[in-house]
Coordinates of N, CA and C in Angstrom, one line a residue:
M1 N 1.0 -1.4 0.1 CA -0.1 -0.4 0.1 C 0.9 1.3 -0.1
T2 N 0.5 2.1 -0.8 CA 0.9 4.0 -1.0 C 0.8 4.6 0.3
A3 N 1.4 4.9 1.2 CA 1.0 6.3 2.1 C -0.2 7.4 2.0
A4 N -0.2 6.9 0.6 CA -1.9 7.8 0.6 C -2.9 6.8 0.6
E5 N -2.6 5.2 0.2 CA -3.7 4.5 0.6 C -3.6 4.4 2.0
R6 N -2.3 4.2 2.9 CA -3.1 4.0 4.0 C -3.5 5.0 4.7
R7 N -3.7 6.7 4.1 CA -4.0 7.3 4.6 C -6.1 7.7 4.4
A8 N -6.1 6.3 3.3 CA -7.7 6.8 3.0 C -8.3 5.9 3.4
L9 N -7.3 4.1 4.3 CA -7.8 3.1 4.8 C -7.9 3.9 6.1
L10 N -7.1 4.6 6.2 CA -7.1 5.0 8.1 C -8.7 5.8 7.9
Q11 N -8.9 7.0 7.2 CA -10.4 7.9 7.3 C -11.6 7.2 7.0
Q12 N -11.2 6.2 6.2 CA -12.5 5.7 5.8 C -12.6 4.4 7.3
L13 N -11.6 3.7 7.8 CA -12.0 2.9 9.1 C -12.5 3.7 10.0
E14 N -12.1 5.6 10.3 CA -12.2 5.7 11.1 C -13.5 6.8 11.3
T15 N -14.0 6.7 9.3 CA -15.9 6.9 9.7 C -16.7 6.1 10.1
R16 N -16.1 4.4 9.3 CA -16.9 3.6 10.3 C -17.0 3.4 11.3
F17 N -15.4 3.8 12.1 CA -15.7 3.5 13.7 C -16.6 4.4 13.9
L18 N -16.9 5.7 14.4 CA -17.4 7.2 14.7 C -19.0 6.6 14.1
A19 N -19.1 5.9 13.5 CA -20.9 5.3 12.9 C -21.3 4.5 13.6
H20 N -20.6 3.4 14.2 CA -20.7 2.6 14.9 C -20.9 2.2 16.9
A21 N -20.0 3.0 16.9 CA -20.1 3.5 18.6 C -20.1 1.8 19.0
V22 N -21.9 1.6 18.9 CA -22.0 0.5 20.2 C -21.3 -0.4 19.8
R23 N -20.7 -0.9 18.5 CA -20.0 -2.3 18.0 C -18.5 -1.6 19.5
H24 N -18.2 -0.8 20.2 CA -17.3 -0.7 20.7 C -17.1 0.4 21.9
P25 N -17.9 -0.3 22.5 CA -18.0 1.1 23.7 C -17.0 1.1 24.7
G26 N -16.7 3.0 25.0 CA -15.5 3.1 25.8 C -13.7 3.1 25.0
V27 N -13.6 2.6 23.5 CA -12.7 2.6 23.0 C -12.4 4.1 21.8
A28 N -11.3 4.3 22.4 CA -10.6 5.9 21.7 C -10.2 5.1 20.6
W29 N -11.0 6.4 19.2 CA -10.1 5.6 17.7 C -8.4 6.5 18.0
T30 N -8.5 6.8 19.0 CA -6.6 6.9 18.3 C -5.7 6.1 19.1
D31 N -6.3 5.2 20.3 CA -5.5 4.1 20.7 C -5.4 2.9 19.0
V32 N -6.7 2.8 18.8 CA -7.0 1.3 17.3 C -6.4 2.2 16.4
Q33 N -6.1 3.4 16.3 CA -4.8 4.4 14.8 C -3.7 3.6 15.3
T34 N -3.0 3.8 16.7 CA -1.9 3.7 17.3 C -1.6 1.7 17.0
L35 N -2.4 1.2 17.3 CA -2.4 -0.1 17.2 C -2.2 -0.6 15.6
L36 N -2.8 -0.2 14.8 CA -3.1 -0.4 13.3 C -2.1 0.0 13.0
T37 N -1.0 1.3 13.3 CA 0.1 2.0 12.2 C 1.2 1.0 13.1
R38 N 0.9 0.9 13.9 CA 2.7 0.5 15.3 C 2.7 -0.9 14.6
R39 N 1.7 -1.8 13.6 CA 2.4 -3.2 13.0 C 2.1 -3.0 11.2
P40 N 2.2 -2.0 10.5 CA 3.1 -2.0 9.3 C 1.0 -3.3 8.5
S41 N 1.8 -4.3 9.2 CA 1.4 -5.5 8.5 C -0.5 -6.2 9.2
L42 N -0.6 -5.2 10.1 CA -1.9 -5.4 10.5 C -2.8 -4.4 9.9
L43 N -2.2 -3.0 9.2 CA -2.7 -2.4 8.2 C -3.6 -3.2 6.9
E44 N -2.2 -3.7 6.5 CA -2.4 -4.6 5.2 C -3.3 -5.6 5.7
T45 N -3.5 -6.2 6.2 CA -4.4 -7.5 6.5 C -5.8 -6.5 6.4
V46 N -5.8 -5.4 6.9 CA -7.3 -4.8 7.2 C -7.5 -4.3 5.9
H47 N -7.0 -3.8 5.1 CA -6.8 -3.7 3.6 C -7.6 -5.0 2.8
R48 N -6.5 -6.2 3.1 CA -7.5 -7.0 2.7 C -9.2 -7.2 2.9
M49 N -8.9 -7.3 4.4 CA -10.7 -7.4 4.7 C -11.2 -6.3 3.8
E50 N -11.3 -5.4 3.9 CA -11.9 -4.1 3.0 C -11.7 -4.5 1.7
S51 N -10.6 -4.3 1.2 CA -10.7 -4.4 -0.4 C -12.0 -6.1 -0.6
S52 N -12.1 -7.1 -0.1 CA -13.3 -7.7 -0.5 C -14.4 -8.0 0.4
G53 N -14.3 -7.0 0.6 CA -16.3 -6.5 1.1 C -16.0 -6.0 2.2
G54 N -15.2 -6.9 3.0 CA -15.6 -7.2 5.0 C -15.9 -6.2 5.9
E55 N -16.1 -4.5 4.9 CA -16.6 -3.4 6.4 C -15.9 -3.5 7.4
P56 N -14.1 -3.3 8.4 CA -13.7 -4.0 8.2 C -14.3 -3.3 9.7
D57 N -14.7 -3.3 10.8 CA -15.2 -2.7 11.8 C -14.1 -3.0 13.5
V58 N -13.8 -2.3 14.5 CA -13.2 -2.6 15.7 C -14.3 -2.9 16.6
L59 N -14.6 -4.0 17.2 CA -15.3 -5.0 17.9 C -14.9 -5.2 19.3
V60 N -15.9 -5.0 20.5 CA -15.0 -6.1 22.0 C -15.5 -7.3 21.6
L61 N -14.8 -8.1 21.6 CA -14.9 -9.6 21.9 C -14.9 -9.9 22.9
P62 N -15.6 -11.2 23.6 CA -16.3 -12.0 24.3 C -14.8 -11.6 26.0
D63 N -13.8 -11.7 24.6 CA -12.7 -12.3 25.7 C -12.2 -10.8 26.4
G64 N -12.7 -10.0 25.8 CA -12.4 -8.6 26.2 C -11.5 -7.9 25.0
A65 N -11.0 -8.5 24.1 CA -10.1 -7.6 23.6 C -10.7 -7.2 22.5
L66 N -9.9 -6.5 21.8 CA -10.1 -5.6 20.5 C -10.3 -6.6 19.4
A67 N -10.6 -5.9 17.9 CA -10.8 -6.9 17.0 C -11.2 -6.3 16.3
M68 N -10.6 -5.9 14.9 CA -11.2 -6.0 13.4 C -11.7 -6.9 13.0
V69 N -12.8 -6.7 13.0 CA -14.0 -7.6 12.1 C -14.4 -7.5 10.9
D70 N -14.8 -8.7 10.6 CA -16.0 -8.2 8.6 C -17.5 -8.0 9.6
C71 N -17.8 -6.8 9.1 CA -18.9 -6.3 9.6 C -19.9 -5.5 8.7
S72 N -19.6 -6.1 7.3 CA -20.4 -5.7 6.5 C -21.9 -6.3 6.7
A73 N -22.9 -6.3 5.9 CA -24.2 -6.5 6.4 C -24.9 -8.6 5.9
E74 N -23.9 -8.0 5.0 CA -24.4 -9.9 4.6 C -22.8 -10.4 4.4
S75 N -22.2 -11.6 4.0 CA -21.1 -12.4 4.1 C -20.2 -11.7 3.0
P76 N -19.2 -11.3 3.4 CA -18.0 -10.5 2.5 C -18.6 -11.2 1.0
A77 N -18.8 -9.8 -0.1 CA -19.4 -11.0 -0.8 C -17.7 -11.3 -1.9
G78 N -16.6 -10.4 -1.8 CA -15.3 -11.0 -1.8 C -14.9 -12.8 -1.7
R79 N -16.0 -13.1 -1.0 CA -15.2 -14.1 -0.2 C -16.8 -15.1 0.0
R80 N -17.6 -15.5 -1.0 CA -18.1 -16.7 -0.8 C -18.4 -17.6 -2.1
S81 N -18.9 -18.5 -1.9 CA -18.8 -19.8 -2.8 C -17.6 -20.4 -2.6
L82 N -17.5 -20.7 -0.9 CA -16.3 -21.5 -0.6 C -17.0 -22.5 0.0
C83 N -16.1 -23.5 0.2 CA -16.3 -24.9 1.4 C -15.3 -24.2 2.1
Y84 N -15.0 -25.3 2.9 CA -14.8 -24.5 4.4 C -12.8 -25.0 4.6
D85 N -12.9 -26.0 4.6 CA -11.2 -26.0 4.4 C -10.2 -26.9 3.4
E86 N -9.3 -26.9 3.0 CA -8.4 -27.3 1.7 C -8.7 -28.5 1.6
A87 N -9.0 -29.9 3.1 CA -9.4 -31.0 2.7 C -10.8 -30.9 2.1
A88 N -11.5 -30.6 2.7 CA -12.7 -30.7 2.3 C -12.9 -30.4 0.3
R89 N -12.5 -29.0 0.2 CA -12.0 -28.7 -1.3 C -11.7 -30.0 -2.0
T90 N -10.4 -30.0 -1.8 CA -9.6 -31.2 -2.3 C -10.8 -32.8 -2.7
G91 N -10.7 -32.7 -1.4 CA -11.6 -34.4 -1.7 C -13.5 -34.1 -2.6
R92 N -13.9 -32.9 -2.8 CA -14.5 -32.6 -3.4 C -14.7 -33.5 -5.3
K93 N -15.1 -34.6 -5.7 CA -15.3 -35.2 -6.9 C -15.2 -34.7 -7.9
E94 N -15.9 -33.4 -8.2 CA -16.4 -33.0 -9.0 C -16.7 -31.1 -8.6
A95 N -16.7 -30.2 -9.5 CA -16.8 -28.6 -9.0 C -16.7 -28.8 -7.7
A96 N -14.9 -28.4 -7.8 CA -14.0 -28.1 -6.5 C -14.4 -26.6 -6.9
P97 N -14.1 -25.3 -5.9 CA -14.6 -24.1 -5.9 C -12.8 -23.7 -5.9
A98 N -12.8 -22.5 -6.0 CA -11.5 -22.9 -6.4 C -10.4 -22.1 -5.0
S99 N -11.2 -21.8 -3.8 CA -10.4 -22.1 -2.7 C -11.3 -22.1 -1.4
S100 N -11.5 -21.7 -0.3 CA -11.7 -22.4 0.9 C -12.0 -21.6 1.5
A101 N -13.0 -21.6 2.6 CA -12.8 -20.5 3.3 C -11.3 -20.5 4.6
A102 N -11.2 -21.7 5.2 CA -10.1 -21.4 5.8 C -9.0 -21.3 4.9
E103 N -8.4 -21.6 3.9 CA -7.4 -21.6 3.0 C -7.4 -19.8 3.1
M104 N -8.6 -18.8 2.3 CA -8.6 -17.2 1.7 C -8.6 -16.6 3.3
A105 N -8.7 -17.0 5.1 CA -8.6 -16.5 5.7 C -7.4 -16.6 5.9
A106 N -6.8 -17.3 6.1 CA -5.2 -18.0 6.7 C -4.7 -17.5 5.1
D107 N -4.4 -16.6 4.0 CA -4.1 -16.0 3.0 C -3.9 -14.6 3.2
M108 N -5.5 -14.1 4.1 CA -5.4 -13.0 4.3 C -4.9 -12.5 5.8
G109 N -4.6 -13.4 6.5 CA -4.0 -12.8 7.7 C -4.5 -13.6 8.5
V110 N -6.0 -13.7 8.3 CA -7.2 -13.5 9.6 C -7.9 -15.1 9.9
A111 N -8.5 -14.6 11.2 CA -8.9 -16.5 11.5 C -10.6 -15.9 11.6
L112 N -10.9 -17.6 11.1 CA -12.7 -17.3 10.9 C -13.3 -17.1 12.1
M113 N -14.2 -16.1 12.4 CA -14.9 -16.3 13.7 C -15.3 -17.4 14.3
T114 N -15.7 -17.7 15.2 CA -15.8 -18.9 16.3 C -17.6 -18.3 16.6
E115 N -18.1 -18.8 17.1 CA -19.6 -18.8 17.5 C -19.6 -17.6 18.0
E116 N -18.6 -17.8 19.2 CA -19.1 -17.3 20.5 C -18.9 -15.6 19.7
E117 N -18.1 -15.9 19.2 CA -17.8 -13.9 18.3 C -18.5 -13.6 17.3
Y118 N -19.3 -14.8 16.9 CA -20.4 -14.2 15.7 C -21.6 -14.2 16.4
H119 N -22.3 -14.7 18.3 CA -23.1 -14.5 18.2 C -22.9 -12.7 18.4
A120 N -21.3 -12.4 19.4 CA -21.3 -10.8 19.9 C -21.2 -9.6 18.9
L121 N -21.5 -10.4 17.9 CA -21.5 -9.8 16.4 C -22.3 -9.5 16.4
Q122 N -23.0 -10.3 16.6 CA -24.8 -10.1 16.1 C -24.8 -9.6 17.3
Q123 N -24.9 -9.2 18.1 CA -25.6 -8.5 19.3 C -25.4 -7.3 19.1
V124 N -24.8 -6.7 18.2 CA -24.7 -5.0 17.8 C -24.8 -4.8 16.4
G125 N -25.8 -5.7 16.0 CA -26.5 -5.2 14.6 C -26.9 -6.1 14.1
A126 N -28.1 -6.6 12.9 CA -28.2 -7.6 12.6 C -27.3 -7.8 11.2
F127 N -26.9 -8.9 11.1 CA -25.6 -9.1 10.3 C -26.1 -10.6 9.2
D128 N -26.0 -10.9 8.1 CA -26.3 -12.3 7.1 C -27.9 -12.4 7.3
R129 N -28.4 -11.7 7.5 CA -29.8 -12.1 6.5 C -30.3 -12.3 5.4
K130 N -29.9 -12.4 4.7 CA -29.7 -13.4 3.1 C -28.9 -14.0 3.0
T131 N -27.8 -13.8 4.1 CA -26.1 -14.5 3.5 C -26.0 -15.7 4.4
S132 N -25.0 -16.3 4.5 CA -24.2 -17.2 5.8 C -23.1 -17.1 5.4
S133 N -22.5 -17.9 7.4 CA -20.9 -17.4 7.1 C -20.2 -18.3 7.7
W134 N -19.2 -19.3 7.0 CA -19.1 -20.0 7.9 C -18.3 -20.0 9.1
L135 N -18.2 -20.5 10.4 CA -17.5 -20.3 11.4 C -16.2 -21.7 12.0
A136 N -15.4 -20.9 12.6 CA -14.3 -22.0 13.5 C -14.7 -23.6 14.0
T137 N -14.9 -24.2 13.1 CA -15.7 -25.3 13.8 C -14.7 -26.1 14.8
P138 N -15.5 -27.1 15.2 CA -14.1 -27.6 16.6 C -14.0 -28.2 16.1
A139 N -12.9 -29.2 16.2 CA -12.4 -30.4 15.4 C -12.7 -31.5 15.7
P140 N -13.2 -32.0 16.8 CA -14.4 -33.5 16.9 C -15.4 -33.7 15.8
I141 N -15.8 -32.3 15.2 CA -17.4 -31.9 14.2 C -16.3 -31.9 12.6
R142 N -15.1 -31.0 12.6 CA -14.3 -31.1 11.3 C -13.7 -32.4 11.0
A143 N -13.8 -33.5 12.0 CA -13.1 -34.6 11.8 C -14.3 -35.6 11.7
L144 N -15.5 -35.5 11.6 CA -16.7 -36.1 11.4 C -17.0 -35.8 9.7
G145 N -16.6 -34.9 9.4 CA -16.9 -34.4 8.4 C -17.3 -32.8 8.1
G146 N -17.6 -32.2 8.9 CA -18.9 -31.4 9.1 C -17.4 -30.0 9.6
A147 N -18.7 -29.1 9.4 CA -17.9 -27.9 9.4 C -19.6 -26.5 10.2
L148 N -19.5 -25.5 10.5 CA -20.3 -24.6 11.4 C -20.4 -24.0 10.9
F149 N -21.2 -23.0 10.7 CA -21.7 -21.6 9.9 C -23.1 -21.5 10.8
G150 N -23.0 -19.3 10.8 CA -24.2 -18.8 11.2 C -24.8 -18.0 10.2
D151 N -26.0 -17.7 10.8 CA -26.7 -16.8 9.9 C -28.0 -15.9 10.8
R152 N -28.3 -15.0 10.4 CA -29.7 -15.0 11.2 C -31.2 -14.9 10.6
R153 N -32.2 -15.2 10.9 CA -33.2 -15.3 10.2 C -34.5 -15.2 11.7
Y154 N -35.3 -14.5 10.8 CA -36.8 -14.5 12.5 C -35.9 -13.8 12.8
E155 N -35.2 -12.6 13.0 CA -34.5 -11.6 14.2 C -34.4 -12.6 15.0
R156 N -34.0 -14.1 14.6 CA -32.7 -14.5 15.6 C -31.4 -15.3 14.8
V157 N -30.5 -15.4 15.8 CA -29.5 -15.7 15.5 C -29.4 -17.3 15.5
F158 N -29.0 -18.0 13.9 CA -28.9 -19.5 14.3 C -27.4 -20.1 14.0
I159 N -26.8 -21.2 14.7 CA -26.1 -22.1 14.4 C -26.3 -23.2 13.4
Y160 N -25.3 -23.5 12.7 CA -26.1 -24.6 12.1 C -25.1 -25.5 12.2
H161 N -24.6 -26.7 10.4 CA -23.8 -27.4 10.4 C -24.4 -28.2 9.3
N162 N -23.1 -28.4 8.8 CA -23.6 -29.1 6.5 C -21.7 -29.7 7.0
G163 N -22.0 -30.5 5.3 CA -21.0 -31.4 4.9 C -19.6 -30.1 5.3
A164 N -18.9 -30.3 5.4 CA -17.7 -28.8 5.0 C -17.0 -29.1 3.7
Q165 N -17.5 -29.8 2.6 CA -17.7 -29.7 1.6 C -18.5 -29.4 0.6
S166 N -19.3 -28.5 1.5 CA -20.6 -28.2 0.5 C -19.8 -26.5 -0.1
Y167 N -20.8 -26.1 -0.8 CA -20.9 -24.2 -1.1 C -21.4 -23.9 -1.6
Y168 N -22.2 -22.6 -1.1 CA -23.0 -21.9 -1.8 C -22.6 -20.3 -2.2
A169 N -23.5 -20.2 -3.0 CA -23.4 -18.8 -3.7 C -23.3 -17.5 -2.6
V170 N -24.1 -18.4 -1.4 CA -24.5 -17.0 -1.0 C -23.6 -17.9 0.7
R171 N -22.8 -18.0 0.8 CA -22.4 -18.3 1.6 C -20.3 -18.3 1.9
G172 N -20.6 -17.9 2.4 CA -19.1 -17.4 3.0 C -18.0 -17.3 4.5
F173 N -17.5 -16.3 4.5 CA -17.0 -16.1 6.2 C -16.5 -14.5 6.6
R174 N -16.8 -15.2 7.4 CA -15.9 -13.1 8.9 C -14.8 -13.6 9.1
G175 N -14.3 -13.1 9.1 CA -12.8 -12.9 9.6 C -12.9 -12.1 10.4
V176 N -11.4 -12.2 11.5 CA -11.4 -11.5 13.1 C -9.6 -11.6 13.3
L177 N -9.1 -10.4 13.1 CA -7.9 -9.9 13.0 C -8.0 -9.4 14.6
R178 N -7.0 -10.3 15.9 CA -6.6 -9.7 17.1 C -5.9 -8.0 17.1
L179 N -6.7 -7.0 17.1 CA -5.2 -6.3 17.6 C -4.8 -6.2 18.8

């Protein structure tokens, strides 16, 4: 990123941060900006989140940590039609997608959102009303071939399961970047 691109991204993030204070009560933008600019790799990762449609913003996670998370109303448009992970993708007999949620998240430098983090996000807004998002899946579920995803329907948050190899045009993933 050029210096001008970094400035533009920080301005965009600040505008979003100020417009959605409910996502990060008691957090000052100057503190977030310091965290983001102290380690250039963080801002590069946030740029990847932004450029793939994630609309990242600060969220106070259930453990009290600050993180940049994807706050787009729907699962980020640039990260859909993905199965869960590489094993699921390469295990497909036909029509394998180009990537998977876990692979793309790793390439971007983010983690898949956990169930707990997804519920925390849903407490500060209504997300995934038309889409769904793959979630970090516990190893015992994944070992059996499954994976978790979440969405919001009927004004309620649902966590479901599906075969990890499945993929849909409306299912993507939300990333978490701990600051």
